[in-house]
Each structure stands twice: as C-alpha cells, then as structure tokens.
GROMACS .gro file of C-alpha atoms in nm:
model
  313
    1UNK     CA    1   0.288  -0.997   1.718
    2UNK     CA    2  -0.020  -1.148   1.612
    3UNK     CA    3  -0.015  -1.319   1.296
    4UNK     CA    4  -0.348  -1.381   1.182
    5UNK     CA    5  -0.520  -1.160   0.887
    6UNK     CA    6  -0.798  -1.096   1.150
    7UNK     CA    7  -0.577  -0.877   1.334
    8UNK     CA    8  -0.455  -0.729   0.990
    9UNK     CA    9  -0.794  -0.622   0.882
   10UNK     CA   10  -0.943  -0.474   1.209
   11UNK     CA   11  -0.629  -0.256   1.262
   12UNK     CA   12  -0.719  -0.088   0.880
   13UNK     CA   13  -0.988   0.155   0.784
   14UNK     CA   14  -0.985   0.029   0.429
   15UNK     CA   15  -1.243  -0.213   0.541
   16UNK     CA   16  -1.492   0.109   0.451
   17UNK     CA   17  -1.378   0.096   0.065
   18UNK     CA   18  -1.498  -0.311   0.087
   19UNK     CA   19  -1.787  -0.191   0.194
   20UNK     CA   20  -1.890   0.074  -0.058
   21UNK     CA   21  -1.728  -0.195  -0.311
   22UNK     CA   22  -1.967  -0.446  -0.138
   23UNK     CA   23  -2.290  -0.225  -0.172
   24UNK     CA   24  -2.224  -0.102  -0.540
   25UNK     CA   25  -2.177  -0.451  -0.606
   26UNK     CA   26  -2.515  -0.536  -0.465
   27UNK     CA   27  -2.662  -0.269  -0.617
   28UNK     CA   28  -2.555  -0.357  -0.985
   29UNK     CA   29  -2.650  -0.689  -0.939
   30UNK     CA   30  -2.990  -0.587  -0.817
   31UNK     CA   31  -3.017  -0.365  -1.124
   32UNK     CA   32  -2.908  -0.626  -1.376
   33UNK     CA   33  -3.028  -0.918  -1.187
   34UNK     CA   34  -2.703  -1.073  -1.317
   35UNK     CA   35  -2.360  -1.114  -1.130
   36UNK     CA   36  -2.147  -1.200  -1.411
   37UNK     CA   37  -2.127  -0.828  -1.463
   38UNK     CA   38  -2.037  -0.679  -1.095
   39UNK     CA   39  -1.822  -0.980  -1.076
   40UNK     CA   40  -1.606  -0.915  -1.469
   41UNK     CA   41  -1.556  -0.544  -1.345
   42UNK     CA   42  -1.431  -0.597  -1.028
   43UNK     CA   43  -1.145  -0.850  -1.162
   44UNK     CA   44  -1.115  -0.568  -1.405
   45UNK     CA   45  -1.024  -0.381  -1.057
   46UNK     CA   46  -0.797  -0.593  -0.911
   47UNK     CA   47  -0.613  -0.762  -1.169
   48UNK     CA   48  -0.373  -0.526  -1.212
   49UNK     CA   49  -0.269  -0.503  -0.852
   50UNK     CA   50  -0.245  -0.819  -0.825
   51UNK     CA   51  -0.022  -0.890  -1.114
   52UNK     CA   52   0.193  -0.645  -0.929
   53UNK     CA   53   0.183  -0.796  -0.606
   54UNK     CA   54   0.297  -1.160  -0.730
   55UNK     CA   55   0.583  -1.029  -0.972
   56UNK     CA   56   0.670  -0.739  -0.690
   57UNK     CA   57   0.967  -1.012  -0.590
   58UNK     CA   58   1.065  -1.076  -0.974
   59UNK     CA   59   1.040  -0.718  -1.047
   60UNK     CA   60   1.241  -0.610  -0.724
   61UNK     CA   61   1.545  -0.848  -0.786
   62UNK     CA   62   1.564  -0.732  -1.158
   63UNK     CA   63   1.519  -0.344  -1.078
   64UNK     CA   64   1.793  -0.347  -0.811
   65UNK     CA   65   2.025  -0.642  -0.952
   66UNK     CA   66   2.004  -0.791  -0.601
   67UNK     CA   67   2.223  -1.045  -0.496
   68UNK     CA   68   2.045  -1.333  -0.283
   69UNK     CA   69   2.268  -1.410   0.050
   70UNK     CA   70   2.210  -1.743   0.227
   71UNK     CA   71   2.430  -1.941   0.580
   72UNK     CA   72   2.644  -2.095   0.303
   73UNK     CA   73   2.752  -1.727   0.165
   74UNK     CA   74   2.954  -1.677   0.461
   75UNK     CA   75   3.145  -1.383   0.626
   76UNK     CA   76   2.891  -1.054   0.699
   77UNK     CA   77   2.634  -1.212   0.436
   78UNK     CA   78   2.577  -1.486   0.682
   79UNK     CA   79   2.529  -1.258   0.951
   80UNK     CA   80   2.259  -1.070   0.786
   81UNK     CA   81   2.094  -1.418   0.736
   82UNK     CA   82   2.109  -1.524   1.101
   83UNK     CA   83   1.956  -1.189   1.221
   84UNK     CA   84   1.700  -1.121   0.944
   85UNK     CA   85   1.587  -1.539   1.039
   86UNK     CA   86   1.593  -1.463   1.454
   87UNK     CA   87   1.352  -1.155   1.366
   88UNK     CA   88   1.105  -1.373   1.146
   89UNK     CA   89   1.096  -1.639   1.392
   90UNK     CA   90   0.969  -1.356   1.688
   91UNK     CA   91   0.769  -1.220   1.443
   92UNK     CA   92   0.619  -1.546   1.379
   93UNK     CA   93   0.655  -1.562   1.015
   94UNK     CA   94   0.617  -1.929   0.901
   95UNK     CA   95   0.931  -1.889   0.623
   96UNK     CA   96   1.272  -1.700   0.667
   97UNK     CA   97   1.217  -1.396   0.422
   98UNK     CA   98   1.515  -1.428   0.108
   99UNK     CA   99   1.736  -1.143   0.231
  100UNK     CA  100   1.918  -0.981  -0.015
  101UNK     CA  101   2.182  -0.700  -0.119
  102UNK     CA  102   2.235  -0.448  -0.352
  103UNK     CA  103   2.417  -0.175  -0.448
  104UNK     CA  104   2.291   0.131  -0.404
  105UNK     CA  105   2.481   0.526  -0.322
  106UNK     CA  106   2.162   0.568  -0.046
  107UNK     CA  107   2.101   0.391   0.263
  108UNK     CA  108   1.775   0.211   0.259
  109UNK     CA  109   1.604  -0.099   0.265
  110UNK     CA  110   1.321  -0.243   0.195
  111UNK     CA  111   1.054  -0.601   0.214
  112UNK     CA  112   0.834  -0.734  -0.047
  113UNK     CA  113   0.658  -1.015  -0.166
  114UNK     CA  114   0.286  -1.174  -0.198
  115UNK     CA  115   0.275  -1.353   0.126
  116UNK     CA  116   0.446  -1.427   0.460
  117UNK     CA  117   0.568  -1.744   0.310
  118UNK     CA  118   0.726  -1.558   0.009
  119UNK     CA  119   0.892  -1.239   0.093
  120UNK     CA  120   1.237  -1.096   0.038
  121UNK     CA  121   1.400  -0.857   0.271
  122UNK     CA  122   1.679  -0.603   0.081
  123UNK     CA  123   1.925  -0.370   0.196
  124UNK     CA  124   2.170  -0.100   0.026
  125UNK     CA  125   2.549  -0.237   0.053
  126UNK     CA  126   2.551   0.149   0.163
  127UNK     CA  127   2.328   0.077   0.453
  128UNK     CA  128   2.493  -0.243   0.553
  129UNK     CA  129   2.855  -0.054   0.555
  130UNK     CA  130   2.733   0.305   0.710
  131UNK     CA  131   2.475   0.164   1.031
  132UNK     CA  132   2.593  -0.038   1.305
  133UNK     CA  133   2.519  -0.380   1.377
  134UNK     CA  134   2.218  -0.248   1.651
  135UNK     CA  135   2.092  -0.003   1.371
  136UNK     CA  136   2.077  -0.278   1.129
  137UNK     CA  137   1.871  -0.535   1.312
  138UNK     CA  138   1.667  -0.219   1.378
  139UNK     CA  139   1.583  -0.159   1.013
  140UNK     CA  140   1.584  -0.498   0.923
  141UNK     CA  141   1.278  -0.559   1.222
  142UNK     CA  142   1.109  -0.229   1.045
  143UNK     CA  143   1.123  -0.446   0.728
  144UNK     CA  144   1.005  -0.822   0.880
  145UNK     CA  145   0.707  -0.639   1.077
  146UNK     CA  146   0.569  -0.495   0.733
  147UNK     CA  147   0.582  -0.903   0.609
  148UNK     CA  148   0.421  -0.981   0.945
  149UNK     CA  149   0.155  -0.727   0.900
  150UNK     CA  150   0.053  -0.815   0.561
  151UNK     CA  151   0.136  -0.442   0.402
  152UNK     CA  152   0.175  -0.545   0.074
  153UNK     CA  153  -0.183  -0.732   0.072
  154UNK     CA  154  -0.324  -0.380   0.249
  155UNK     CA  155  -0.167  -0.238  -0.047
  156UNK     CA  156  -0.316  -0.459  -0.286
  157UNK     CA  157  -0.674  -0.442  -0.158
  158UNK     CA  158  -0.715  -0.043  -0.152
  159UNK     CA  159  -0.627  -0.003  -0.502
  160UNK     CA  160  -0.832  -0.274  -0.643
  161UNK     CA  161  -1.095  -0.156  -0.439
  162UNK     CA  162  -1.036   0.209  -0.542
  163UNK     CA  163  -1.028   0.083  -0.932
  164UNK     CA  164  -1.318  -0.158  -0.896
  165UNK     CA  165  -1.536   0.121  -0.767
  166UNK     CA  166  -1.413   0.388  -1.033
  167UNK     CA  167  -1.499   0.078  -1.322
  168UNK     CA  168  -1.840   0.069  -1.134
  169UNK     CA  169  -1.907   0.449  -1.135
  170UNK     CA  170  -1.776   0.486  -1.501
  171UNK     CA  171  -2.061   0.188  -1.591
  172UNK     CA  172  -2.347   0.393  -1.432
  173UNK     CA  173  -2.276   0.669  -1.618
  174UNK     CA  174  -2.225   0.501  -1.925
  175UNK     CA  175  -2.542   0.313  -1.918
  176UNK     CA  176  -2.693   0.635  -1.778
  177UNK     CA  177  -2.580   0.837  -2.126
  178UNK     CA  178  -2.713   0.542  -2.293
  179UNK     CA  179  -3.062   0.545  -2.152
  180UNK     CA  180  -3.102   0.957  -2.236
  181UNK     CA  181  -2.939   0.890  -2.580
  182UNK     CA  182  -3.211   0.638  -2.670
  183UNK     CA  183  -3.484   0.876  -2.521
  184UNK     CA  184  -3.327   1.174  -2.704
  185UNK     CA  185  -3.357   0.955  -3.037
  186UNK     CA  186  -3.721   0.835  -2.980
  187UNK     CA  187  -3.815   1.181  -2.887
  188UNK     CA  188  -3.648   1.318  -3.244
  189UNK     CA  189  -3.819   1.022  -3.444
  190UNK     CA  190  -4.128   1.131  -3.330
  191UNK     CA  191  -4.122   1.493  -3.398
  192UNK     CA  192  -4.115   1.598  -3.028
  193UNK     CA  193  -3.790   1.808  -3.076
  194UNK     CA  194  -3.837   1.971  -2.739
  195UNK     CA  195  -3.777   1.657  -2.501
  196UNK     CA  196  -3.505   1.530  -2.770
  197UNK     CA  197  -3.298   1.886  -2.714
  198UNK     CA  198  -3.375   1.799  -2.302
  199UNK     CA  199  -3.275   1.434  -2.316
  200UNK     CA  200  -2.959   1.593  -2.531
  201UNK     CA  201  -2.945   1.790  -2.237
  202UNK     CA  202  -2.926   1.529  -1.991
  203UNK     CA  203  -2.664   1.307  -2.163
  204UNK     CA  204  -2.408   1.588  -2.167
  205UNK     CA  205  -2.480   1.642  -1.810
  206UNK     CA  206  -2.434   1.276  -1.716
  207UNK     CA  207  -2.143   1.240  -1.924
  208UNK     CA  208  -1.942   1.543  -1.727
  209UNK     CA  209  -2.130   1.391  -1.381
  210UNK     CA  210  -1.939   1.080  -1.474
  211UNK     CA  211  -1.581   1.219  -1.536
  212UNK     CA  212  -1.600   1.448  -1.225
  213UNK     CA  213  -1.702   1.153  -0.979
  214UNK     CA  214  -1.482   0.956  -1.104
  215UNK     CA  215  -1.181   1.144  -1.109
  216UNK     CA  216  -1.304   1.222  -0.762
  217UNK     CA  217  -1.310   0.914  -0.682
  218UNK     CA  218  -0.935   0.821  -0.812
  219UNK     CA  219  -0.782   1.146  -0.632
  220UNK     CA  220  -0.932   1.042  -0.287
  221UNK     CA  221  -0.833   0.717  -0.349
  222UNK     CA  222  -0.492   0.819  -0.433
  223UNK     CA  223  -0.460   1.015  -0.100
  224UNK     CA  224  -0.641   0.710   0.117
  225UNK     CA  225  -0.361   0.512  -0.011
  226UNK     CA  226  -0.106   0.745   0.115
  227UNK     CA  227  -0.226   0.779   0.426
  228UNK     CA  228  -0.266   0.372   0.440
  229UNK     CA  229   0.127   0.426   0.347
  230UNK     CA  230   0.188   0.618   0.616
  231UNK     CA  231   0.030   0.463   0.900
  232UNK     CA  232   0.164   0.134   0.817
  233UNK     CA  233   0.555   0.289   0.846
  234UNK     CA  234   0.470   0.428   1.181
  235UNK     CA  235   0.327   0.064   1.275
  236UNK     CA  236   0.622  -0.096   1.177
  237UNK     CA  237   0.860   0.170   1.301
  238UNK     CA  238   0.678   0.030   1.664
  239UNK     CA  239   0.661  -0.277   1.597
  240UNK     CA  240   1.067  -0.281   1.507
  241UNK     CA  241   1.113  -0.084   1.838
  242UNK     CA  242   0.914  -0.400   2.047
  243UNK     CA  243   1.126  -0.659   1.828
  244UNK     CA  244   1.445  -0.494   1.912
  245UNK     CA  245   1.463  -0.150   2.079
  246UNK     CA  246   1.321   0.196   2.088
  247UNK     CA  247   1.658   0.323   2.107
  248UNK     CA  248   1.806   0.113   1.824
  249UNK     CA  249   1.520   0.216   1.614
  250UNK     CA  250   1.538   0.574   1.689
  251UNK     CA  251   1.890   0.546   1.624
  252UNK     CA  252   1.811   0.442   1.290
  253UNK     CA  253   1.628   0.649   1.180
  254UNK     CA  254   1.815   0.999   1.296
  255UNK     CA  255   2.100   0.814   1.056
  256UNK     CA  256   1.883   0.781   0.761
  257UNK     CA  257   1.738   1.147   0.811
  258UNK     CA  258   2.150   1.225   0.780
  259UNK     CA  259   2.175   1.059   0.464
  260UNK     CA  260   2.168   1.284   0.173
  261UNK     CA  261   2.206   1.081  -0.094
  262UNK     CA  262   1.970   1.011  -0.383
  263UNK     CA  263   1.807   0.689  -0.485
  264UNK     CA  264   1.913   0.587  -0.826
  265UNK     CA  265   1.603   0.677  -1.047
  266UNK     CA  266   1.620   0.353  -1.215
  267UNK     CA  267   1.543   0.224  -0.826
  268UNK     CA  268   1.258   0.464  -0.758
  269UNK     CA  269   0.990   0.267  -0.890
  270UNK     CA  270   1.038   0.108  -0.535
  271UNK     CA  271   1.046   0.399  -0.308
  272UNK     CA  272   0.723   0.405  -0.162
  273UNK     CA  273   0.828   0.018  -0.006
  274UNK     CA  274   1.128   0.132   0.116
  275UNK     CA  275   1.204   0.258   0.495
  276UNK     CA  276   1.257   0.612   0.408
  277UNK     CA  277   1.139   0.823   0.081
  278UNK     CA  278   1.228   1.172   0.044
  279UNK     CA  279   0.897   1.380   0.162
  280UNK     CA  280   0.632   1.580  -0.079
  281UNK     CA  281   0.655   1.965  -0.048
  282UNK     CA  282   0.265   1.833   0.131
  283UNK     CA  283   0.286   1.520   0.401
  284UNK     CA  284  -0.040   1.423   0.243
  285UNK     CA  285   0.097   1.364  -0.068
  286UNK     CA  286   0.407   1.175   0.084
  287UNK     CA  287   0.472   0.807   0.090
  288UNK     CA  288   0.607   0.846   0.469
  289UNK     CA  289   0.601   1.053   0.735
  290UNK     CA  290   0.855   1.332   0.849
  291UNK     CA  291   1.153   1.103   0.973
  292UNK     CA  292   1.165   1.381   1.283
  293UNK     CA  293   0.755   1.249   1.335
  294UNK     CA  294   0.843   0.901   1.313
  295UNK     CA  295   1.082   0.953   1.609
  296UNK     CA  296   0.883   1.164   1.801
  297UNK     CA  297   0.598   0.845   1.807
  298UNK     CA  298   0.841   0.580   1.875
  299UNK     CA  299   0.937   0.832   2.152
  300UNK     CA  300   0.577   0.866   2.334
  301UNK     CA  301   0.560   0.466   2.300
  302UNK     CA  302   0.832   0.456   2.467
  303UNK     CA  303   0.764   0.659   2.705
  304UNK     CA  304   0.368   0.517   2.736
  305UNK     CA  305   0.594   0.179   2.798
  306UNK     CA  306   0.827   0.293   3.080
  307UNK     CA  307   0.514   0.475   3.266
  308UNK     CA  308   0.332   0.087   3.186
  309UNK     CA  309   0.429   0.017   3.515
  310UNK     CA  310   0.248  -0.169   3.873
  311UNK     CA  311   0.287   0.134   4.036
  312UNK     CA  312   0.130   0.343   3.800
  313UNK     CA  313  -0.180   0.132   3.744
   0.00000   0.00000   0.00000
C-alpha cells in the first residue's frame, strides 16, 4: 500500500474543488490586488475543519469513554494490540495506531486521528465479543487502511474547500450589493430617480443571486462529500480484503449487515467514521454504501484477482 500523499491525492476527485478554490483565489486577488483578503477567507474556510480534525482523537475518547489497551493490558486486550500493530506495520504506517475499546450495544468500529503518526483505532466490546478472531482482523484492516489512506485529511480538505469557496461567493455578492447600493444613492442625490429605482433593482437581484449560489454551492458540496464518504469505505473495504482476506472481509461485513442494534445517540456524532452507518431512505444522501454493494465489489475484486492469472494474460 503506498504511503505517500501523492498517491492519496491522485486517487481523489476533490483535487477539482482546489482548483476552483485556486482560481477564485486568483481572481480576488487580481480584483483587489491584495492577498491578505483571499488568504483571511480561506482560513475562515478551513479553520473549522481543522479544529475538528486535531481534537477528532480528544473528542472520540470523551464521546465513547474509550478505554486505551496496550501489550502490558494483557489477556484479549493484548491480542487486539498485537494484530491492530502487524496490520500497521503492512500497511506501512510509521506509528502503531492507540487501539482502543468501548462499550457500545452495536457492533462497529471505527479510526481517527490527524495523521498516520497519531491515530486511534476503536472497537465496540460488542464487536470484539460477537465476530471471530478472522472477522476482527478483517475490520480492524478496514480501519488501519483508512489511516493509511489519509481519509480523515480527504475529509478535511473538501469541506474547507467547500466553505472557503461559499465565503468567496458570499464576498462577491456582498461587494456586488455594495457597488449598486452606492450607484442607487448617487443616482437619488442627483435627482435621476429612474437609474436609482434600476440600481435598487439590481441590488435585490444580486442579493437573492448570492443566497441561491451559495446555498447551491453548500448542497453540492454536502453531496460531493458523501460520495468522497463512500468511495473511501469501498477503498478500504479492498484494501482490508488485500491486508487480510476477501473472505474474512466479506465475512465481516454479512455479520454487521445482521446486526440490528442501534448506536447510542450520544455516539452518533461519530457515525459517518465508523465501518457501517445505517443507510438514508437515498444512497446519495448516505454516509456508506449498501453493506449488500460493498460485498458485491469486494466480490468482483476478488474475482478480477483469481482470473489475474499467467494463463490468462
């Protein structure tokens, strides 16, 4: 598994939102001729993502009252440890994740953290007593390959770049309504009531324009960041499979599509990070995929895989 934000970025589309961030950017600098401006709303942007990705770790222990296992715990706890640390190390992660457990009625897990170097790795105590030991290490590989592939940071970098360019649209317009408000008052001052009543006109118009783009512009970013949620489970669903086994994997999953328990809502804050949220009535509104979809892929992998043979090339 390659470990290198190079092959992070080119396997993600949200290189196209960096872009557009990238040319409204230029653009407001070319209009102001400053970059103190482009620069202050873009923080404005991404600071709050941020903030979330650094304390995600803080905020996760404290939500779910997890209890950090370690070698020296002993018994099953240990166990966890030495599996969860041989699946870093083939993932190539440069630090053992924490691992952690917690008590949950549900069985899922789930990874977070704001770098490879400083991740945690949590399962349910329901999990840990309801999956075998294959099933497990399956789920736990699902969780190390979303550390490896730097989901969290995807995560991070669509909505800042979603919120930077709403800040940037929702600037335009406001210096656009300023512009026709001055007009409309310089018209009125000097008795030419007809373009004051047009630049009037105008304002209102730009002021709507505004809201409408940019609510546009929050609701597609809101579903881009679904699907971003979705195609990274299915990577990591494969990339789990190649750590341990389609079979394990598969195995998995068709247990946690079983489970018909509810997350605690005091836990649900986390959902969209865990392996398995219960679906939207729409899959495009949905954090993951249809569990029976997720199985059918790591299926045709497998499948691709067993035909990946000499005598078929």
């Amino acid at each position: 598994m390659n470990n290198t934000l190079n092959s992070f970025i080119k396997n993600y589309f949200f290189l196209w939102y960096l872009f557009a961030l990238f040319a409204i950017f230029i653009f407001i600098y070319f209009f102001t001729k400053d970059i103190t401006l482009p620069l202050f709303i873009t923080a404005i942007g991404f600071i709050g993502s941020i903030i979330c990705l650094l304390s995600s770790k803080i905020m996760a222990k404290y939500v779910h009252k997890i209890k950090i296992v370690t070698l020296e715990t002993g018994g099953e706890a240990a166990k966890l440890y030495e599996l969860v640390e041989k699946l870093a190390q083939k993932a190539n992660l440069p630090k053992t994740p924490e691992i952690g457990i917690y008590k949950s009625p549900d069985c899922n897990a789930f990874s977070t953290g704001f770098s490879q170097s400083n991740s945690l790795v949590a399962f349910s105590d329901t999990l840990l007593k309801t999956f075998t030991s294959e099933e497990i290490e399956a789920v736990a590989a699902h969780e190390v390959s979303h550390i490896a592939n730097y989901d969290m940071l995807g995560t991070v970098i669509i909505e800042g770049t979603v919120r930077s360019i709403f800040y940037f649209i929702k600037f335009a317009f406001i210096i656009l309504g300023v512009f026709f408000a001055f007009f409309s008052y310089s018209s009125a001052n000097s008795g030419d009531q007809n373009s004051a009543e047009g630049f009037d006109m105008f304002k209102t118009m730009s002021a709507w324009l505004g809201i409408i783009i940019s609510t546009a512009i929050m609701l597609f970013g809101k579903l881009i960041s679904l699907f971003y949620s979705r195609h990274r489970e299915y990577k990591a669903d494969a990339n789990a499979a190649l750590l341990t086994s389609p079979e394990a994997m598969i195995s998995a999953l068709q247990k946690l599509a079983q489970d018909e328990n509810e997350t605690p809502i005091s836990q649900t804050e986390f959902s969209c990070f865990k392996i398995t949220n219960r679906p939207s009535f729409l899959e495009i509104l949905s954090t993951h995929p249809a569990i029976e979809k997720r199985i059918a892929a790591l299926k045709e992998q497998d499948s691709e895989t067993n035909n990946d043979t000499p005598l078929n090339n």
